[in-house]
Short mmCIF file of C-alpha atoms in Angstrom, two decimals:
data_model
loop_
_atom_site.label_atom_id
_atom_site.label_comp_id
_atom_site.label_asym_id
_atom_site.label_seq_id
_atom_site.Cartn_x
_atom_site.Cartn_y
_atom_site.Cartn_z
CA MET A 1 -8.79 -18.99 70.37
CA ALA A 2 -11.85 -20.45 69.02
CA PHE A 3 -14.01 -19.51 65.73
CA ILE A 4 -16.58 -21.34 63.96
CA GLY A 5 -17.98 -20.90 60.14
CA VAL A 6 -21.56 -21.81 59.48
CA ASP A 7 -22.46 -23.61 55.67
CA HIS A 8 -26.18 -23.19 54.95
CA GLY A 9 -25.77 -26.39 52.43
CA THR A 10 -28.63 -27.35 50.03
CA THR A 11 -29.43 -30.50 52.19
CA ALA A 12 -27.57 -29.81 55.31
CA MET A 13 -26.08 -26.94 58.07
CA ARG A 14 -22.45 -27.96 57.91
CA PHE A 15 -20.50 -26.53 60.52
CA ALA A 16 -16.37 -26.40 61.41
CA LEU A 17 -14.07 -25.09 64.65
CA ILE A 18 -10.98 -23.57 63.95
CA GLU A 19 -8.91 -23.83 67.14
CA GLY A 20 -5.10 -23.11 66.79
CA GLU A 21 -4.04 -25.87 64.45
CA LYS A 22 -7.64 -27.86 65.34
CA VAL A 23 -10.25 -28.35 62.77
CA LEU A 24 -13.24 -30.06 63.80
CA THR A 25 -16.28 -30.39 61.66
CA PHE A 26 -20.27 -31.64 62.16
CA GLU A 27 -23.68 -31.28 60.35
CA LEU A 28 -26.70 -31.14 61.12
CA GLY A 29 -29.40 -31.78 58.36
CA ARG A 30 -31.57 -29.03 57.24
CA SER A 31 -35.14 -30.65 58.59
CA GLU A 32 -33.42 -32.15 61.62
CA ALA A 33 -31.88 -28.50 62.38
CA ALA A 34 -35.45 -27.37 62.05
CA ALA A 35 -36.93 -29.02 64.25
CA MET A 36 -34.41 -28.28 67.35
CA SER A 37 -34.59 -25.49 69.52
CA GLU A 38 -32.21 -22.66 69.48
CA LYS A 39 -31.14 -23.81 72.83
CA GLU A 40 -30.99 -27.58 71.17
CA ILE A 41 -28.56 -25.89 68.20
CA MET A 42 -26.55 -24.38 70.67
CA GLU A 43 -25.92 -27.16 73.07
CA SER A 44 -25.37 -29.35 69.52
CA ILE A 45 -22.39 -26.93 69.26
CA GLU A 46 -20.77 -27.34 72.70
CA LYS A 47 -21.10 -31.01 72.55
CA GLU A 48 -19.89 -31.65 69.32
CA PHE A 49 -16.99 -28.94 69.43
CA GLY A 50 -16.21 -30.23 72.99
CA VAL A 51 -16.00 -26.10 73.91
CA LYS A 52 -18.60 -23.97 75.85
CA VAL A 53 -20.49 -21.47 74.26
CA LYS A 54 -18.59 -18.43 75.94
CA ASP A 55 -15.02 -19.67 75.22
CA ILE A 56 -15.92 -18.58 70.88
CA ASP A 57 -15.03 -15.57 70.17
CA LEU A 58 -16.90 -15.53 66.53
CA ILE A 59 -19.00 -17.17 64.36
CA ALA A 60 -18.94 -16.54 60.74
CA LEU A 61 -22.82 -16.97 59.19
CA THR A 62 -24.10 -17.96 55.94
CA TYR A 63 -27.77 -17.63 54.72
CA SER A 64 -29.64 -18.29 51.76
CA MET A 65 -28.95 -15.64 48.95
CA GLY A 66 -27.52 -13.83 51.07
CA ASP A 67 -28.41 -10.71 49.06
CA GLY A 68 -29.72 -7.86 51.26
CA PHE A 69 -26.09 -7.08 52.06
CA SER A 70 -22.77 -6.73 50.38
CA GLU A 71 -20.27 -6.98 52.76
CA ILE A 72 -19.02 -8.81 55.54
CA LYS A 73 -20.96 -7.74 58.82
CA ASN A 74 -21.65 -7.74 62.40
CA VAL A 75 -25.15 -9.79 62.78
CA LYS A 76 -26.42 -7.27 64.72
CA LYS A 77 -26.10 -5.12 61.43
CA ILE A 78 -27.95 -6.90 59.42
CA GLU A 79 -31.68 -6.26 58.56
CA GLY A 80 -33.94 -9.44 59.17
CA ARG A 81 -31.45 -12.00 57.77
CA GLY A 82 -29.55 -10.39 55.00
CA LEU A 83 -32.15 -11.07 52.63
CA GLN A 84 -34.35 -8.76 50.04
CA SER A 85 -37.00 -11.39 50.27
CA THR A 86 -37.81 -14.47 51.56
CA GLU A 87 -38.72 -16.07 48.43
CA GLY A 88 -36.40 -17.14 45.12
CA ALA A 89 -34.99 -19.85 44.13
CA GLY A 90 -34.55 -23.52 46.17
CA LYS A 91 -36.47 -25.42 48.92
CA LYS A 92 -36.80 -24.04 52.62
CA THR A 93 -36.92 -26.05 55.61
CA GLY A 94 -36.56 -23.33 58.18
CA GLY A 95 -32.94 -25.24 59.11
CA GLY A 96 -30.96 -22.76 58.15
CA THR A 97 -33.46 -19.96 59.50
CA ARG A 98 -33.50 -21.87 63.21
CA VAL A 99 -29.34 -21.62 63.19
CA PHE A 100 -29.23 -18.24 62.35
CA ASP A 101 -31.46 -16.95 64.83
CA ALA A 102 -29.65 -19.50 67.52
CA VAL A 103 -26.61 -17.88 66.30
CA ARG A 104 -27.98 -14.30 66.46
CA ASN A 105 -29.40 -14.60 70.11
CA SER A 106 -26.87 -16.71 71.56
CA GLY A 107 -24.62 -13.49 72.44
CA ILE A 108 -21.41 -14.95 70.68
CA PRO A 109 -19.94 -12.32 68.55
CA ALA A 110 -21.19 -13.14 64.66
CA ILE A 111 -20.59 -11.77 61.69
CA ALA A 112 -22.83 -12.76 58.19
CA ILE A 113 -21.05 -13.09 55.14
CA PRO A 114 -22.81 -11.98 51.96
CA GLY A 115 -23.95 -13.53 48.64
CA LEU A 116 -22.59 -11.96 45.49
CA HIS A 117 -25.24 -9.95 43.82
CA THR A 118 -25.38 -6.35 41.60
CA ARG A 119 -24.01 -4.02 44.56
CA SER A 120 -21.16 -6.32 44.78
CA LYS A 121 -17.66 -5.60 44.04
CA VAL A 122 -16.96 -7.89 40.74
CA ASP A 123 -16.95 -7.49 37.06
CA PRO A 124 -19.41 -4.79 36.29
CA ARG A 125 -20.02 -7.03 32.86
CA MET A 126 -21.31 -10.18 35.62
CA LYS A 127 -23.83 -7.57 36.89
CA VAL A 128 -26.22 -8.27 33.85
CA PHE A 129 -27.84 -11.33 36.50
CA SER A 130 -29.26 -9.98 39.63
CA HIS A 131 -27.30 -12.45 41.80
CA LEU A 132 -24.32 -14.71 41.34
CA THR A 133 -23.95 -16.79 44.04
CA SER A 134 -25.09 -17.84 47.67
CA PRO A 135 -22.38 -17.10 50.71
CA GLU A 136 -21.08 -20.30 51.32
CA LYS A 137 -18.89 -20.57 48.14
CA LEU A 138 -17.37 -17.32 49.27
CA GLY A 139 -16.07 -19.64 52.45
CA ILE A 140 -15.11 -22.52 49.62
CA ALA A 141 -12.88 -19.69 48.17
CA TYR A 142 -11.73 -18.24 50.96
CA HIS A 143 -10.60 -21.87 51.85
CA ILE A 144 -8.32 -22.05 48.81
CA ARG A 145 -7.14 -18.55 48.83
CA CYS A 146 -5.60 -19.63 52.66
CA MET A 147 -4.19 -22.83 50.88
CA GLY A 148 -2.00 -20.28 49.07
CA TYR A 149 -3.91 -19.85 45.90
CA GLU A 150 -4.42 -16.30 44.29
CA ASP A 151 -5.86 -17.16 41.08
CA PHE A 152 -8.61 -19.71 40.43
CA VAL A 153 -11.63 -20.98 39.36
CA VAL A 154 -13.71 -23.35 41.60
CA SER A 155 -16.80 -25.05 40.93
CA ASP A 156 -18.87 -26.32 43.47
CA ILE A 157 -21.27 -29.49 42.12
CA SER A 158 -24.14 -31.09 44.12
CA SER A 159 -27.66 -30.61 43.65
CA ASN A 160 -27.20 -27.59 41.70
CA THR A 161 -23.65 -25.95 40.12
CA VAL A 162 -22.25 -22.78 40.63
CA THR A 163 -18.62 -21.54 39.82
CA LEU A 164 -16.80 -18.90 40.94
CA ALA A 165 -13.46 -16.98 40.21
CA VAL A 166 -10.76 -15.23 42.09
CA ALA A 167 -7.92 -13.28 40.35
CA SER A 168 -5.12 -12.03 42.76
CA GLY A 169 -7.21 -13.07 45.97
CA LYS A 170 -10.07 -11.19 44.75
CA VAL A 171 -13.50 -12.41 43.69
CA ILE A 172 -14.46 -10.99 40.26
CA GLY A 173 -17.45 -13.14 39.41
CA ALA A 174 -19.42 -16.19 39.34
CA ILE A 175 -22.36 -17.98 37.34
CA ASP A 176 -25.49 -18.79 39.67
CA ALA A 177 -27.36 -22.45 39.59
CA CYS A 178 -30.42 -21.10 37.41
CA ILE A 179 -27.77 -19.38 34.80
CA PHE A 180 -26.00 -22.22 33.14
CA ALA A 181 -25.22 -25.82 34.46
CA PRO A 182 -27.27 -28.06 35.53
CA GLY A 183 -26.98 -29.88 38.93
CA VAL A 184 -28.24 -33.40 39.94
CA HIS A 185 -31.79 -31.66 40.85
CA HIS A 186 -31.02 -27.97 40.15
CA GLY A 187 -30.59 -25.99 36.71
CA PRO A 188 -31.59 -23.49 34.60
CA LEU A 189 -35.20 -23.05 32.81
CA ASP A 190 -35.26 -24.15 29.05
CA LEU A 191 -38.04 -23.40 27.06
CA GLU A 192 -39.75 -26.10 28.31
CA ALA A 193 -39.70 -24.69 31.65
CA ILE A 194 -40.62 -21.28 30.75
CA ARG A 195 -43.82 -22.79 28.67
CA ASN A 196 -44.77 -24.81 31.96
CA VAL A 197 -44.57 -22.08 33.91
CA ASP A 198 -46.60 -19.39 31.91
CA ASP A 199 -49.13 -22.39 31.66
CA GLY A 200 -49.29 -22.46 35.39
CA LEU A 201 -48.09 -26.20 35.55
CA ARG A 202 -45.58 -25.32 37.70
CA THR A 203 -44.03 -22.41 39.45
CA ALA A 204 -40.31 -20.88 38.86
CA ASN A 205 -38.96 -22.32 41.66
CA GLN A 206 -40.78 -25.95 41.08
CA ALA A 207 -38.96 -25.92 37.76
CA PHE A 208 -36.00 -24.59 39.02
CA MET A 209 -35.81 -27.37 41.18
CA GLU A 210 -36.41 -30.12 38.58
CA ALA A 211 -34.16 -29.09 36.18
CA GLY A 212 -31.43 -31.24 36.99
CA ALA A 213 -29.62 -34.24 35.17
CA LEU A 214 -31.50 -36.11 37.63
CA LYS A 215 -34.77 -35.98 35.55
CA MET A 216 -32.36 -37.77 32.80
CA THR A 217 -32.97 -40.70 34.85
CA PRO A 218 -35.29 -42.78 36.40
CA TYR A 219 -33.32 -42.72 39.70
CA LYS A 220 -35.28 -40.34 43.00
CA ASP A 221 -32.52 -38.42 44.49
CA ARG A 222 -28.48 -37.88 44.44
CA GLY A 223 -27.78 -40.75 46.59
CA GLU A 224 -29.63 -43.36 44.49
CA LEU A 225 -28.01 -41.43 41.46
CA LEU A 226 -24.47 -41.65 42.76
CA ASN A 227 -24.87 -45.32 44.00
CA ALA A 228 -26.11 -46.71 40.07
CA ALA A 229 -23.01 -44.66 38.66
CA GLU A 230 -20.79 -46.89 40.75
CA ASN A 231 -22.45 -49.97 39.60
CA GLY A 232 -21.79 -49.01 35.67
CA GLU A 233 -25.42 -48.03 35.42
CA GLU A 234 -25.90 -46.55 32.20
CA PRO A 235 -29.03 -43.83 32.80
CA ALA A 236 -26.61 -42.64 35.99
CA LEU A 237 -23.48 -42.45 34.07
CA LEU A 238 -25.26 -40.07 30.82
CA ALA A 239 -26.50 -38.01 33.72
CA LEU A 240 -22.98 -37.81 35.52
CA ASP A 241 -21.16 -36.91 31.56
CA THR A 242 -23.98 -34.06 31.57
CA ILE A 243 -22.83 -32.76 34.39
CA SER A 244 -19.38 -32.97 33.58
CA LEU A 245 -19.58 -31.43 30.46
CA PHE A 246 -21.68 -28.80 31.57
CA ALA A 247 -19.63 -28.02 34.58
CA ALA A 248 -16.42 -27.94 32.53
CA MET A 249 -18.16 -25.30 29.91
CA GLU A 250 -18.84 -23.36 32.77
CA ILE A 251 -15.07 -23.17 34.36
CA VAL A 252 -13.50 -22.50 31.02
CA SER A 253 -16.18 -19.72 30.76
CA MET A 254 -14.94 -18.20 34.49
CA GLN A 255 -11.26 -19.20 32.81
CA LEU A 256 -11.93 -16.95 30.25
CA LEU A 257 -12.54 -14.11 32.68
CA LEU A 258 -9.58 -14.70 34.33
CA LYS A 259 -7.64 -14.03 30.96
CA GLU A 260 -9.38 -11.00 31.05
CA TYR A 261 -7.21 -9.78 33.97
CA GLY A 262 -4.24 -11.08 32.69
CA VAL A 263 -4.25 -14.56 35.10
CA THR A 264 -4.71 -18.44 34.58
CA GLY A 265 -4.78 -20.38 37.64
CA ALA A 266 -6.29 -23.51 38.99
CA ALA A 267 -9.39 -25.39 38.92
CA PHE A 268 -10.88 -26.57 41.56
CA LEU A 269 -14.09 -28.83 41.85
CA ALA A 270 -16.43 -29.41 45.29
CA GLY A 271 -19.68 -30.65 46.63
CA SER A 272 -20.76 -34.04 46.64
CA VAL A 273 -20.81 -34.62 43.05
CA GLY A 274 -17.36 -32.92 42.24
CA GLU A 275 -15.74 -35.84 44.98
CA VAL A 276 -16.79 -38.00 42.33
CA GLU A 277 -13.79 -39.87 40.75
CA TYR A 278 -15.78 -40.26 37.77
CA VAL A 279 -16.59 -36.77 37.36
CA GLN A 280 -13.20 -35.52 38.10
CA LYS A 281 -12.02 -37.52 35.27
CA LYS A 282 -14.34 -36.15 33.11
CA ILE A 283 -14.01 -32.57 33.30
CA SER A 284 -10.20 -32.90 33.73
CA ARG A 285 -10.25 -34.44 30.35
CA HIS A 286 -12.67 -31.97 29.54
CA LEU A 287 -10.49 -29.31 30.48
CA GLY A 288 -7.15 -30.87 29.44
CA GLN A 289 -6.51 -29.73 33.12
CA GLU A 290 -6.09 -31.39 36.26
CA CYS A 291 -8.94 -30.68 38.67
CA LEU A 292 -8.08 -30.37 42.20
CA SER A 293 -10.63 -31.66 44.50
CA LEU A 294 -12.16 -30.38 47.96
CA GLY A 295 -14.51 -32.17 50.20
CA LYS A 296 -18.02 -31.16 51.64
CA TRP A 297 -16.59 -29.38 54.36
CA HIS A 298 -14.76 -26.88 52.97
CA ALA A 299 -17.36 -24.03 52.64
CA ALA A 300 -17.72 -24.20 56.65
CA ILE A 301 -13.92 -24.67 56.92
CA GLY A 302 -13.37 -21.22 54.83
CA CYS A 303 -16.51 -19.38 56.89
CA ALA A 304 -14.17 -20.45 60.12
CA GLY A 305 -11.10 -19.22 58.60
CA ILE A 306 -13.07 -15.94 57.65
CA ALA A 307 -14.17 -15.49 61.00
CA ARG A 308 -10.50 -16.15 62.29
CA ASP A 309 -9.25 -13.19 60.32
CA VAL A 310 -11.86 -11.17 60.95
CA PHE A 311 -11.48 -11.33 64.27
CA ALA A 312 -7.70 -10.70 63.88
CA GLY A 313 -8.30 -7.43 62.25
CA GLU A 314 -8.75 -7.77 58.19
CA ASN A 315 -10.52 -5.20 56.82
CA HIS A 316 -11.44 -7.36 52.99
CA ILE A 317 -11.87 -10.54 52.56
CA LEU A 318 -11.40 -11.87 48.78
CA GLY A 319 -11.81 -7.50 48.01
CA ILE A 320 -15.33 -8.05 50.32
CA ASP A 321 -15.71 -5.23 52.46
CA VAL A 322 -15.64 -6.15 56.36
CA ASP A 323 -17.83 -3.94 58.29
CA TYR A 324 -17.28 -5.17 61.92
CA PRO A 325 -17.13 -5.27 64.99
#
């Protein structure tokens, strides 16, 4: 049996296949995916995974904020693509849209994974914020759950930073990118950003996308920043120190929520910055505990795991209801 998970990431669409004990992965840049036809996307999946469309049992999709629904659903039951609005925080390229539509129109059985928001089954205090996390972070959390962890916090650090808490196998809360800790590119709006928005110098989304630690440096993008950090350049190390400090603070805040549920747990780091050894050591030192690091594929692999287990009849995933078929 073959199951596929799709991670709608900030820079790329990542795909994972689970077939028995075999796990395969590949990615398409979002701009690359946007330039492809639906037929070409499905042909890429067949080619990369060595599987025919007719042999895929279930695909689990993530798309943008996923804030238009709160259960794991058959894509045929999703209105539109599962969003309250096409507007919001983040860069729009069309790659995620093309992949979502390619899968939905392919005839392959598929489910959509929701994000966490005010209609989700999380700690009610978290609902002071309209949005907590996008769907692919649930893929990361489910992969960790499948590794045997019931209680944990995971911080996904890359272009932005999002941190999620799971207690007794159920997700209880998360802190979204536009609320607290900055990533490389994105972060919360501070006083200067709010003034710039009010003065018409930036849209709110532009301000969000320029609020990361990169603005503290002379570098143009994440790759340049990470290369400079490897070479010991001071502005790059300061940026990573900043990201590490705030990510650690965010992890501690989620650990506080775990304590209220009577549990403590492991701390995981994910994302391209979470993979950096310098950042891992900094955060571990801040927390006073070792952080376990995950690679960039774990969201897609976790989503494939969700597809596998929903196909097998699971009615709840991380405490989220399943409405399938």
